[in-house]
């Protein structure tokens, strides 16, 4: 369903179909339009008064109502002697806006908290709002990249922050890859207790009674199968002999759980 957007000097946004017919009457904005992005069904408009609006123009519904960008822009960049400005706008799952400033800092809005998340800071460890395959593959984390010389807590913190960002963005590939990267980092630094906790969280309850009372969800944000990720992590750990006992423990537990699920899912038929 294609839509044509026209922004006018009288602070209105006009939404038309491919034949030039109005989808609905013009939208009155909170100020003159400055920047706009259309991504699928979602229309993002930033006004000169630094307010951002997001609509689903196919469903004719609001995603984000007149939210101020001033908390992001009322800063100063002492290194380059410049004021902050919006350089680019991206749209995440569900139409949530991602704001990239001219300094490289990146923010995403949270409807649940009605607040902006900072998901990227080029001066810190979080260098990109999106998952980098190069980082995940280990070339950056473990083979001479810029994180190699960082202290161990900083590396783990970096990975956890990237994981939280991908979870908020509902980026399934990123969630899976950063979980594996987290396990790799914990294993590399021999943080046994935290690695054990991570694998336990992915494994979930290991007997039927626990399943009834537990609030454990087998999928992360409904997209990533936790036990599938655990199986990949165990396969990676098996490459190092010092993790043999660790692998055996969780491999047996995982096989038991999978066996229980298979037994439960098989329908019982009465004899004729």
PDB file of C-alpha atoms in Angstrom:
ATOM      1  CA  UNK A   1       0.000   0.000   0.000  1.00  0.00           C
ATOM      2  CA  UNK A   2       1.983   2.951  -1.296  1.00  0.00           C
ATOM      3  CA  UNK A   3       1.543   6.423   0.173  1.00  0.00           C
ATOM      4  CA  UNK A   4       2.734   9.830  -1.018  1.00  0.00           C
ATOM      5  CA  UNK A   5       3.611  12.390   1.662  1.00  0.00           C
ATOM      6  CA  UNK A   6       3.504  16.148   1.108  1.00  0.00           C
ATOM      7  CA  UNK A   7       4.670  18.541   3.838  1.00  0.00           C
ATOM      8  CA  UNK A   8       3.432  22.099   3.483  1.00  0.00           C
ATOM      9  CA  UNK A   9       4.422  25.533   4.798  1.00  0.00           C
ATOM     10  CA  UNK A  10       1.184  25.803   6.758  1.00  0.00           C
ATOM     11  CA  UNK A  11       2.508  23.043   9.084  1.00  0.00           C
ATOM     12  CA  UNK A  12       0.381  20.259   7.643  1.00  0.00           C
ATOM     13  CA  UNK A  13       1.216  16.773   6.403  1.00  0.00           C
ATOM     14  CA  UNK A  14      -0.796  15.474   3.449  1.00  0.00           C
ATOM     15  CA  UNK A  15      -1.063  11.706   2.919  1.00  0.00           C
ATOM     16  CA  UNK A  16      -2.209  10.554  -0.520  1.00  0.00           C
ATOM     17  CA  UNK A  17      -2.443   7.234  -2.327  1.00  0.00           C
ATOM     18  CA  UNK A  18      -0.711   6.427  -5.612  1.00  0.00           C
ATOM     19  CA  UNK A  19      -3.626   7.928  -7.572  1.00  0.00           C
ATOM     20  CA  UNK A  20      -3.388  11.223  -5.724  1.00  0.00           C
ATOM     21  CA  UNK A  21      -6.433  10.676  -3.525  1.00  0.00           C
ATOM     22  CA  UNK A  22      -6.319  11.723   0.125  1.00  0.00           C
ATOM     23  CA  UNK A  23      -6.041   8.806   2.553  1.00  0.00           C
ATOM     24  CA  UNK A  24      -7.475  11.172   5.176  1.00  0.00           C
ATOM     25  CA  UNK A  25      -7.587  14.956   5.731  1.00  0.00           C
ATOM     26  CA  UNK A  26      -4.270  16.811   6.275  1.00  0.00           C
ATOM     27  CA  UNK A  27      -2.570  16.337   9.648  1.00  0.00           C
ATOM     28  CA  UNK A  28      -1.927  19.536  11.593  1.00  0.00           C
ATOM     29  CA  UNK A  29       1.613  19.464  12.990  1.00  0.00           C
ATOM     30  CA  UNK A  30       2.883  21.130  16.170  1.00  0.00           C
ATOM     31  CA  UNK A  31       5.205  23.311  14.088  1.00  0.00           C
ATOM     32  CA  UNK A  32       6.779  23.674  10.668  1.00  0.00           C
ATOM     33  CA  UNK A  33       8.174  20.364   9.375  1.00  0.00           C
ATOM     34  CA  UNK A  34      11.954  20.060   9.384  1.00  0.00           C
ATOM     35  CA  UNK A  35      12.725  16.393   8.664  1.00  0.00           C
ATOM     36  CA  UNK A  36      10.601  13.463   7.580  1.00  0.00           C
ATOM     37  CA  UNK A  37      11.069   9.740   7.034  1.00  0.00           C
ATOM     38  CA  UNK A  38       8.609   7.218   5.650  1.00  0.00           C
ATOM     39  CA  UNK A  39       9.354   3.561   6.333  1.00  0.00           C
ATOM     40  CA  UNK A  40       6.661   1.141   5.237  1.00  0.00           C
ATOM     41  CA  UNK A  41       3.485   2.043   7.072  1.00  0.00           C
ATOM     42  CA  UNK A  42       5.229   4.513   9.375  1.00  0.00           C
ATOM     43  CA  UNK A  43       5.596   8.252   8.893  1.00  0.00           C
ATOM     44  CA  UNK A  44       8.058  10.189  11.063  1.00  0.00           C
ATOM     45  CA  UNK A  45       8.003  13.993  11.114  1.00  0.00           C
ATOM     46  CA  UNK A  46      10.332  16.268  13.097  1.00  0.00           C
ATOM     47  CA  UNK A  47       9.311  19.910  13.408  1.00  0.00           C
ATOM     48  CA  UNK A  48      11.457  23.026  13.657  1.00  0.00           C
ATOM     49  CA  UNK A  49      10.402  23.223  17.319  1.00  0.00           C
ATOM     50  CA  UNK A  50      12.158  19.875  17.878  1.00  0.00           C
ATOM     51  CA  UNK A  51       9.035  17.777  18.322  1.00  0.00           C
ATOM     52  CA  UNK A  52       8.802  14.341  16.744  1.00  0.00           C
ATOM     53  CA  UNK A  53       5.587  12.678  15.573  1.00  0.00           C
ATOM     54  CA  UNK A  54       5.203   9.075  14.405  1.00  0.00           C
ATOM     55  CA  UNK A  55       2.070   7.639  12.804  1.00  0.00           C
ATOM     56  CA  UNK A  56       1.048   4.383  11.214  1.00  0.00           C
ATOM     57  CA  UNK A  57      -0.536   5.903   8.121  1.00  0.00           C
ATOM     58  CA  UNK A  58      -1.914   2.562   6.924  1.00  0.00           C
ATOM     59  CA  UNK A  59      -3.741   1.781  10.164  1.00  0.00           C
ATOM     60  CA  UNK A  60      -4.428   5.499  10.775  1.00  0.00           C
ATOM     61  CA  UNK A  61      -3.063   5.314  14.314  1.00  0.00           C
ATOM     62  CA  UNK A  62      -0.489   7.146  16.413  1.00  0.00           C
ATOM     63  CA  UNK A  63       2.794   5.534  17.475  1.00  0.00           C
ATOM     64  CA  UNK A  64       4.444   8.526  19.160  1.00  0.00           C
ATOM     65  CA  UNK A  65       2.552  11.710  19.945  1.00  0.00           C
ATOM     66  CA  UNK A  66       4.455  14.992  19.839  1.00  0.00           C
ATOM     67  CA  UNK A  67       7.541  13.954  21.831  1.00  0.00           C
ATOM     68  CA  UNK A  68      10.234  16.571  22.433  1.00  0.00           C
ATOM     69  CA  UNK A  69      13.780  16.066  21.144  1.00  0.00           C
ATOM     70  CA  UNK A  70      15.139  18.855  23.346  1.00  0.00           C
ATOM     71  CA  UNK A  71      16.590  16.443  25.953  1.00  0.00           C
ATOM     72  CA  UNK A  72      18.781  15.082  23.155  1.00  0.00           C
ATOM     73  CA  UNK A  73      19.635  18.405  21.542  1.00  0.00           C
ATOM     74  CA  UNK A  74      20.198  20.788  24.463  1.00  0.00           C
ATOM     75  CA  UNK A  75      23.788  19.679  24.855  1.00  0.00           C
ATOM     76  CA  UNK A  76      27.061  21.008  23.571  1.00  0.00           C
ATOM     77  CA  UNK A  77      29.943  19.329  21.802  1.00  0.00           C
ATOM     78  CA  UNK A  78      33.073  20.930  23.310  1.00  0.00           C
ATOM     79  CA  UNK A  79      35.450  18.949  21.103  1.00  0.00           C
ATOM     80  CA  UNK A  80      34.126  20.340  17.835  1.00  0.00           C
ATOM     81  CA  UNK A  81      32.577  23.578  19.101  1.00  0.00           C
ATOM     82  CA  UNK A  82      29.181  22.873  17.612  1.00  0.00           C
ATOM     83  CA  UNK A  83      25.575  22.476  18.631  1.00  0.00           C
ATOM     84  CA  UNK A  84      23.797  19.170  18.277  1.00  0.00           C
ATOM     85  CA  UNK A  85      21.494  18.399  15.391  1.00  0.00           C
ATOM     86  CA  UNK A  86      19.607  15.405  14.013  1.00  0.00           C
ATOM     87  CA  UNK A  87      21.732  13.840  11.277  1.00  0.00           C
ATOM     88  CA  UNK A  88      19.586  10.815  10.420  1.00  0.00           C
ATOM     89  CA  UNK A  89      16.365   9.113  11.445  1.00  0.00           C
ATOM     90  CA  UNK A  90      15.707   5.376  11.269  1.00  0.00           C
ATOM     91  CA  UNK A  91      12.601   3.399  12.156  1.00  0.00           C
ATOM     92  CA  UNK A  92      12.761   0.311  14.376  1.00  0.00           C
ATOM     93  CA  UNK A  93      10.206  -2.467  14.799  1.00  0.00           C
ATOM     94  CA  UNK A  94       6.747  -1.158  15.577  1.00  0.00           C
ATOM     95  CA  UNK A  95       7.575   2.269  14.190  1.00  0.00           C
ATOM     96  CA  UNK A  96       9.728   3.453  17.088  1.00  0.00           C
ATOM     97  CA  UNK A  97      12.125   6.188  15.946  1.00  0.00           C
ATOM     98  CA  UNK A  98      15.906   5.946  16.147  1.00  0.00           C
ATOM     99  CA  UNK A  99      17.541   9.376  16.256  1.00  0.00           C
ATOM    100  CA  UNK A 100      21.172   9.698  15.148  1.00  0.00           C
ATOM    101  CA  UNK A 101      22.810  13.017  16.044  1.00  0.00           C
ATOM    102  CA  UNK A 102      25.643  14.742  14.201  1.00  0.00           C
ATOM    103  CA  UNK A 103      27.985  13.599  16.992  1.00  0.00           C
ATOM    104  CA  UNK A 104      27.158   9.943  16.326  1.00  0.00           C
ATOM    105  CA  UNK A 105      25.171   9.486  19.520  1.00  0.00           C
ATOM    106  CA  UNK A 106      22.065   7.433  18.852  1.00  0.00           C
ATOM    107  CA  UNK A 107      18.801   7.268  20.774  1.00  0.00           C
ATOM    108  CA  UNK A 108      15.641   5.187  20.591  1.00  0.00           C
ATOM    109  CA  UNK A 109      12.330   5.971  22.269  1.00  0.00           C
ATOM    110  CA  UNK A 110      10.744   3.570  24.769  1.00  0.00           C
ATOM    111  CA  UNK A 111       6.947   3.633  24.914  1.00  0.00           C
ATOM    112  CA  UNK A 112       6.992   1.640  28.158  1.00  0.00           C
ATOM    113  CA  UNK A 113       9.220   4.110  30.006  1.00  0.00           C
ATOM    114  CA  UNK A 114       8.208   7.191  27.972  1.00  0.00           C
ATOM    115  CA  UNK A 115      11.900   8.038  27.800  1.00  0.00           C
ATOM    116  CA  UNK A 116      14.794   8.024  25.347  1.00  0.00           C
ATOM    117  CA  UNK A 117      17.334   5.202  25.461  1.00  0.00           C
ATOM    118  CA  UNK A 118      20.902   6.014  24.440  1.00  0.00           C
ATOM    119  CA  UNK A 119      21.870   3.029  22.318  1.00  0.00           C
ATOM    120  CA  UNK A 120      25.099   4.363  20.836  1.00  0.00           C
ATOM    121  CA  UNK A 121      27.909   6.642  21.957  1.00  0.00           C
ATOM    122  CA  UNK A 122      31.003   6.800  19.713  1.00  0.00           C
ATOM    123  CA  UNK A 123      33.079   8.072  22.637  1.00  0.00           C
ATOM    124  CA  UNK A 124      32.134   5.086  24.744  1.00  0.00           C
ATOM    125  CA  UNK A 125      32.159   1.346  24.152  1.00  0.00           C
ATOM    126  CA  UNK A 126      28.846   1.270  22.306  1.00  0.00           C
ATOM    127  CA  UNK A 127      29.990   2.210  18.833  1.00  0.00           C
ATOM    128  CA  UNK A 128      26.972   1.328  16.717  1.00  0.00           C
ATOM    129  CA  UNK A 129      23.213   1.099  17.240  1.00  0.00           C
ATOM    130  CA  UNK A 130      23.050  -2.007  15.101  1.00  0.00           C
ATOM    131  CA  UNK A 131      24.780  -5.343  15.419  1.00  0.00           C
ATOM    132  CA  UNK A 132      28.109  -5.654  13.648  1.00  0.00           C
ATOM    133  CA  UNK A 133      28.883  -9.041  12.110  1.00  0.00           C
ATOM    134  CA  UNK A 134      32.573  -8.215  12.404  1.00  0.00           C
ATOM    135  CA  UNK A 135      32.198  -7.695  16.142  1.00  0.00           C
ATOM    136  CA  UNK A 136      30.175 -10.871  16.561  1.00  0.00           C
ATOM    137  CA  UNK A 137      32.602 -13.029  14.619  1.00  0.00           C
ATOM    138  CA  UNK A 138      35.232 -12.312  17.224  1.00  0.00           C
ATOM    139  CA  UNK A 139      37.692 -10.391  15.072  1.00  0.00           C
ATOM    140  CA  UNK A 140      36.973  -7.221  17.011  1.00  0.00           C
ATOM    141  CA  UNK A 141      36.299  -8.721  20.423  1.00  0.00           C
ATOM    142  CA  UNK A 142      39.089 -11.246  20.619  1.00  0.00           C
ATOM    143  CA  UNK A 143      41.598 -10.690  17.839  1.00  0.00           C
ATOM    144  CA  UNK A 144      43.163  -7.296  18.069  1.00  0.00           C
ATOM    145  CA  UNK A 145      40.152  -4.989  17.679  1.00  0.00           C
ATOM    146  CA  UNK A 146      39.738  -1.834  19.707  1.00  0.00           C
ATOM    147  CA  UNK A 147      38.016  -3.719  22.542  1.00  0.00           C
ATOM    148  CA  UNK A 148      40.909  -6.119  23.008  1.00  0.00           C
ATOM    149  CA  UNK A 149      42.843  -3.767  25.259  1.00  0.00           C
ATOM    150  CA  UNK A 150      39.820  -2.803  27.325  1.00  0.00           C
ATOM    151  CA  UNK A 151      39.583  -4.263  30.843  1.00  0.00           C
ATOM    152  CA  UNK A 152      37.470  -7.395  31.133  1.00  0.00           C
ATOM    153  CA  UNK A 153      34.504  -5.736  32.932  1.00  0.00           C
ATOM    154  CA  UNK A 154      34.309  -3.120  30.168  1.00  0.00           C
ATOM    155  CA  UNK A 155      34.122  -5.774  27.435  1.00  0.00           C
ATOM    156  CA  UNK A 156      31.386  -7.731  29.206  1.00  0.00           C
ATOM    157  CA  UNK A 157      29.487  -4.512  29.918  1.00  0.00           C
ATOM    158  CA  UNK A 158      29.754  -3.532  26.254  1.00  0.00           C
ATOM    159  CA  UNK A 159      28.280  -6.856  25.130  1.00  0.00           C
ATOM    160  CA  UNK A 160      25.454  -6.708  27.675  1.00  0.00           C
ATOM    161  CA  UNK A 161      24.553  -3.210  26.531  1.00  0.00           C
ATOM    162  CA  UNK A 162      24.496  -4.307  22.894  1.00  0.00           C
ATOM    163  CA  UNK A 163      22.308  -7.262  23.883  1.00  0.00           C
ATOM    164  CA  UNK A 164      19.887  -4.961  25.713  1.00  0.00           C
ATOM    165  CA  UNK A 165      19.752  -2.670  22.676  1.00  0.00           C
ATOM    166  CA  UNK A 166      18.975  -5.516  20.280  1.00  0.00           C
ATOM    167  CA  UNK A 167      16.319  -6.818  22.671  1.00  0.00           C
ATOM    168  CA  UNK A 168      14.650  -3.411  22.820  1.00  0.00           C
ATOM    169  CA  UNK A 169      14.785  -3.181  19.017  1.00  0.00           C
ATOM    170  CA  UNK A 170      13.433  -6.750  18.688  1.00  0.00           C
ATOM    171  CA  UNK A 171      16.408  -7.616  16.499  1.00  0.00           C
ATOM    172  CA  UNK A 172      16.320 -11.428  16.571  1.00  0.00           C
ATOM    173  CA  UNK A 173      19.651 -11.964  14.788  1.00  0.00           C
ATOM    174  CA  UNK A 174      21.349  -9.420  17.031  1.00  0.00           C
ATOM    175  CA  UNK A 175      19.949 -10.995  20.203  1.00  0.00           C
ATOM    176  CA  UNK A 176      21.194 -14.442  19.225  1.00  0.00           C
ATOM    177  CA  UNK A 177      24.610 -13.219  18.119  1.00  0.00           C
ATOM    178  CA  UNK A 178      25.235 -11.050  21.190  1.00  0.00           C
ATOM    179  CA  UNK A 179      24.154 -13.855  23.528  1.00  0.00           C
ATOM    180  CA  UNK A 180      26.767 -16.060  21.882  1.00  0.00           C
ATOM    181  CA  UNK A 181      29.313 -13.233  22.092  1.00  0.00           C
ATOM    182  CA  UNK A 182      28.517 -12.844  25.797  1.00  0.00           C
ATOM    183  CA  UNK A 183      29.070 -16.543  26.400  1.00  0.00           C
ATOM    184  CA  UNK A 184      32.365 -16.371  24.470  1.00  0.00           C
ATOM    185  CA  UNK A 185      33.557 -13.435  26.535  1.00  0.00           C
ATOM    186  CA  UNK A 186      32.581 -15.033  29.845  1.00  0.00           C
ATOM    187  CA  UNK A 187      34.358 -18.212  28.794  1.00  0.00           C
ATOM    188  CA  UNK A 188      37.463 -16.346  27.609  1.00  0.00           C
ATOM    189  CA  UNK A 189      37.762 -14.561  30.956  1.00  0.00           C
ATOM    190  CA  UNK A 190      36.805 -17.733  32.867  1.00  0.00           C
ATOM    191  CA  UNK A 191      33.862 -16.095  34.605  1.00  0.00           C
ATOM    192  CA  UNK A 192      32.417 -19.496  35.479  1.00  0.00           C
ATOM    193  CA  UNK A 193      29.629 -18.386  37.805  1.00  0.00           C
ATOM    194  CA  UNK A 194      28.176 -15.860  35.369  1.00  0.00           C
ATOM    195  CA  UNK A 195      28.527 -18.275  32.448  1.00  0.00           C
ATOM    196  CA  UNK A 196      26.689 -20.912  34.485  1.00  0.00           C
ATOM    197  CA  UNK A 197      23.899 -18.431  35.283  1.00  0.00           C
ATOM    198  CA  UNK A 198      23.578 -17.463  31.619  1.00  0.00           C
ATOM    199  CA  UNK A 199      23.224 -21.094  30.562  1.00  0.00           C
ATOM    200  CA  UNK A 200      20.726 -21.779  33.361  1.00  0.00           C
ATOM    201  CA  UNK A 201      18.600 -18.837  32.213  1.00  0.00           C
ATOM    202  CA  UNK A 202      18.610 -20.166  28.656  1.00  0.00           C
ATOM    203  CA  UNK A 203      17.886 -23.735  29.765  1.00  0.00           C
ATOM    204  CA  UNK A 204      14.907 -22.853  31.945  1.00  0.00           C
ATOM    205  CA  UNK A 205      13.112 -25.249  34.308  1.00  0.00           C
ATOM    206  CA  UNK A 206      14.343 -28.816  33.994  1.00  0.00           C
ATOM    207  CA  UNK A 207      11.390 -30.778  35.378  1.00  0.00           C
ATOM    208  CA  UNK A 208       7.651 -30.757  34.775  1.00  0.00           C
ATOM    209  CA  UNK A 209       6.691 -29.449  38.241  1.00  0.00           C
ATOM    210  CA  UNK A 210       8.871 -26.378  37.734  1.00  0.00           C
ATOM    211  CA  UNK A 211       7.235 -25.695  34.382  1.00  0.00           C
ATOM    212  CA  UNK A 212       3.834 -25.287  36.005  1.00  0.00           C
ATOM    213  CA  UNK A 213       4.905 -22.641  38.502  1.00  0.00           C
ATOM    214  CA  UNK A 214       7.695 -20.948  36.586  1.00  0.00           C
ATOM    215  CA  UNK A 215       7.232 -17.739  34.611  1.00  0.00           C
ATOM    216  CA  UNK A 216      10.152 -18.694  32.390  1.00  0.00           C
ATOM    217  CA  UNK A 217       9.536 -17.849  28.739  1.00  0.00           C
ATOM    218  CA  UNK A 218      11.174 -20.149  26.165  1.00  0.00           C
ATOM    219  CA  UNK A 219      11.633 -17.254  23.741  1.00  0.00           C
ATOM    220  CA  UNK A 220      13.184 -13.809  24.072  1.00  0.00           C
ATOM    221  CA  UNK A 221      10.711 -11.107  22.958  1.00  0.00           C
ATOM    222  CA  UNK A 222       8.807 -13.920  21.271  1.00  0.00           C
ATOM    223  CA  UNK A 223      11.496 -14.308  18.596  1.00  0.00           C
ATOM    224  CA  UNK A 224      14.624 -16.093  19.820  1.00  0.00           C
ATOM    225  CA  UNK A 225      14.490 -19.678  21.098  1.00  0.00           C
ATOM    226  CA  UNK A 226      16.584 -19.725  24.283  1.00  0.00           C
ATOM    227  CA  UNK A 227      17.411 -23.424  24.134  1.00  0.00           C
ATOM    228  CA  UNK A 228      18.462 -23.144  20.508  1.00  0.00           C
ATOM    229  CA  UNK A 229      20.940 -20.450  21.545  1.00  0.00           C
ATOM    230  CA  UNK A 230      22.113 -22.618  24.443  1.00  0.00           C
ATOM    231  CA  UNK A 231      22.813 -25.497  22.062  1.00  0.00           C
ATOM    232  CA  UNK A 232      24.971 -23.195  19.912  1.00  0.00           C
ATOM    233  CA  UNK A 233      26.840 -21.948  22.977  1.00  0.00           C
ATOM    234  CA  UNK A 234      27.528 -25.502  24.164  1.00  0.00           C
ATOM    235  CA  UNK A 235      28.832 -26.443  20.721  1.00  0.00           C
ATOM    236  CA  UNK A 236      31.289 -23.539  20.875  1.00  0.00           C
ATOM    237  CA  UNK A 237      32.407 -24.418  24.406  1.00  0.00           C
ATOM    238  CA  UNK A 238      33.110 -27.992  23.355  1.00  0.00           C
ATOM    239  CA  UNK A 239      36.024 -26.712  21.254  1.00  0.00           C
ATOM    240  CA  UNK A 240      37.979 -26.120  24.495  1.00  0.00           C
ATOM    241  CA  UNK A 241      38.749 -29.179  26.624  1.00  0.00           C
ATOM    242  CA  UNK A 242      38.594 -27.225  29.877  1.00  0.00           C
ATOM    243  CA  UNK A 243      34.849 -26.821  29.311  1.00  0.00           C
ATOM    244  CA  UNK A 244      34.247 -30.563  28.864  1.00  0.00           C
ATOM    245  CA  UNK A 245      32.645 -31.021  32.284  1.00  0.00           C
ATOM    246  CA  UNK A 246      30.601 -27.826  31.886  1.00  0.00           C
ATOM    247  CA  UNK A 247      29.420 -29.005  28.459  1.00  0.00           C
ATOM    248  CA  UNK A 248      28.470 -32.454  29.752  1.00  0.00           C
ATOM    249  CA  UNK A 249      26.400 -30.994  32.606  1.00  0.00           C
ATOM    250  CA  UNK A 250      24.262 -28.751  30.410  1.00  0.00           C
ATOM    251  CA  UNK A 251      24.154 -31.132  27.464  1.00  0.00           C
ATOM    252  CA  UNK A 252      22.571 -33.815  29.666  1.00  0.00           C
ATOM    253  CA  UNK A 253      20.094 -31.336  31.166  1.00  0.00           C
ATOM    254  CA  UNK A 254      19.168 -30.009  27.735  1.00  0.00           C
ATOM    255  CA  UNK A 255      18.684 -33.512  26.345  1.00  0.00           C
ATOM    256  CA  UNK A 256      16.455 -34.419  29.312  1.00  0.00           C
ATOM    257  CA  UNK A 257      14.291 -31.322  28.791  1.00  0.00           C
ATOM    258  CA  UNK A 258      14.017 -31.941  25.053  1.00  0.00           C
ATOM    259  CA  UNK A 259      13.103 -35.563  25.732  1.00  0.00           C
ATOM    260  CA  UNK A 260      10.370 -34.515  28.186  1.00  0.00           C
ATOM    261  CA  UNK A 261       8.946 -32.055  25.665  1.00  0.00           C
ATOM    262  CA  UNK A 262       8.937 -34.686  22.920  1.00  0.00           C
ATOM    263  CA  UNK A 263       7.131 -37.153  25.193  1.00  0.00           C
ATOM    264  CA  UNK A 264       4.573 -34.530  26.210  1.00  0.00           C
ATOM    265  CA  UNK A 265       3.876 -33.507  22.627  1.00  0.00           C
ATOM    266  CA  UNK A 266       3.194 -37.071  21.393  1.00  0.00           C
ATOM    267  CA  UNK A 267      -0.601 -37.650  21.373  1.00  0.00           C
ATOM    268  CA  UNK A 268      -1.852 -40.662  23.290  1.00  0.00           C
ATOM    269  CA  UNK A 269      -4.293 -42.753  21.276  1.00  0.00           C
ATOM    270  CA  UNK A 270      -6.607 -45.381  22.686  1.00  0.00           C
ATOM    271  CA  UNK A 271      -6.442 -48.885  21.232  1.00  0.00           C
ATOM    272  CA  UNK A 272      -9.296 -49.733  18.853  1.00  0.00           C
TER     273      UNK A 272
END
